[in-house]
């Protein structure tokens, strides 16, 4: 059996791409997005859809004061039986 193989990419999107995202974690470790303007959601959709059209799947993204970092993967070799 040949396993599927993936390639990975990490991209950074600064605050110029995303107007304002406030991410808050309280002392018990619960994290919420307190305020995400529609403009910010639209910007995320544009980023995600553009990469998706190129075959990339979003694995995870991390938000911070200066923007987000997104981790993507794309299938480069399908699994098959030998």
XYZ file of C-alpha atoms in Angstrom:
82
model
C 0.000 0.000 0.000
C 1.317 3.422 -0.928
C 0.175 6.099 1.501
C -1.136 9.493 0.463
C 1.505 12.200 0.356
C 0.955 15.871 1.063
C 2.860 19.089 0.729
C 2.439 21.836 3.296
C 2.554 25.607 3.133
C 2.460 28.287 5.812
C 1.248 31.775 4.956
C 1.145 34.999 6.958
C -1.608 37.558 6.494
C -1.051 40.878 8.227
C -3.472 43.399 9.630
C -3.633 45.128 6.250
C -5.520 42.003 5.046
C -7.673 41.723 8.167
C -9.039 44.937 9.598
C -9.582 43.959 13.232
C -9.906 40.707 15.136
C -10.048 40.666 18.924
C -9.215 37.272 20.414
C -9.575 36.941 24.177
C -8.718 34.083 26.546
C -9.915 34.272 30.147
C -8.150 32.840 33.195
C -9.950 29.483 32.863
C -8.555 29.080 29.327
C -11.808 29.730 27.444
C -11.105 31.697 24.265
C -13.591 33.686 22.205
C -13.645 36.111 19.318
C -15.202 39.178 20.946
C -15.511 41.270 17.821
C -15.071 40.258 14.213
C -16.354 42.860 11.747
C -18.015 41.625 8.550
C -15.105 43.127 6.623
C -12.709 40.820 8.518
C -14.850 37.762 7.850
C -15.013 38.657 4.145
C -11.213 38.998 4.068
C -10.819 35.542 5.659
C -13.244 34.051 3.131
C -11.271 35.578 0.249
C -7.990 34.169 1.598
C -9.466 30.711 2.293
C -11.330 30.475 -1.032
C -8.324 31.626 -3.080
C -6.123 28.906 -1.568
C -8.938 26.336 -1.852
C -9.235 26.982 -5.593
C -5.550 26.067 -5.864
C -6.183 22.734 -4.121
C -5.021 23.704 -0.626
C -6.924 22.601 2.514
C -6.723 24.756 5.630
C -5.216 22.717 8.465
C -5.226 25.437 11.131
C -4.767 29.140 11.614
C -3.442 31.196 14.498
C -4.627 34.741 15.202
C -2.463 37.384 16.815
C -2.161 41.150 17.154
C -0.395 41.471 13.818
C -2.641 39.183 11.734
C -2.907 35.447 11.183
C -0.678 32.558 10.209
C -2.397 29.825 8.195
C -1.190 26.243 7.748
C -2.294 24.527 4.519
C -1.886 21.068 3.011
C -2.377 19.758 -0.523
C -2.476 16.195 -1.784
C 0.443 15.418 -4.108
C 0.091 11.628 -4.363
C -3.034 9.526 -3.835
C -2.980 6.271 -1.858
C -3.113 3.057 -3.823
C -2.791 -0.666 -3.333
C 0.348 -2.350 -4.665
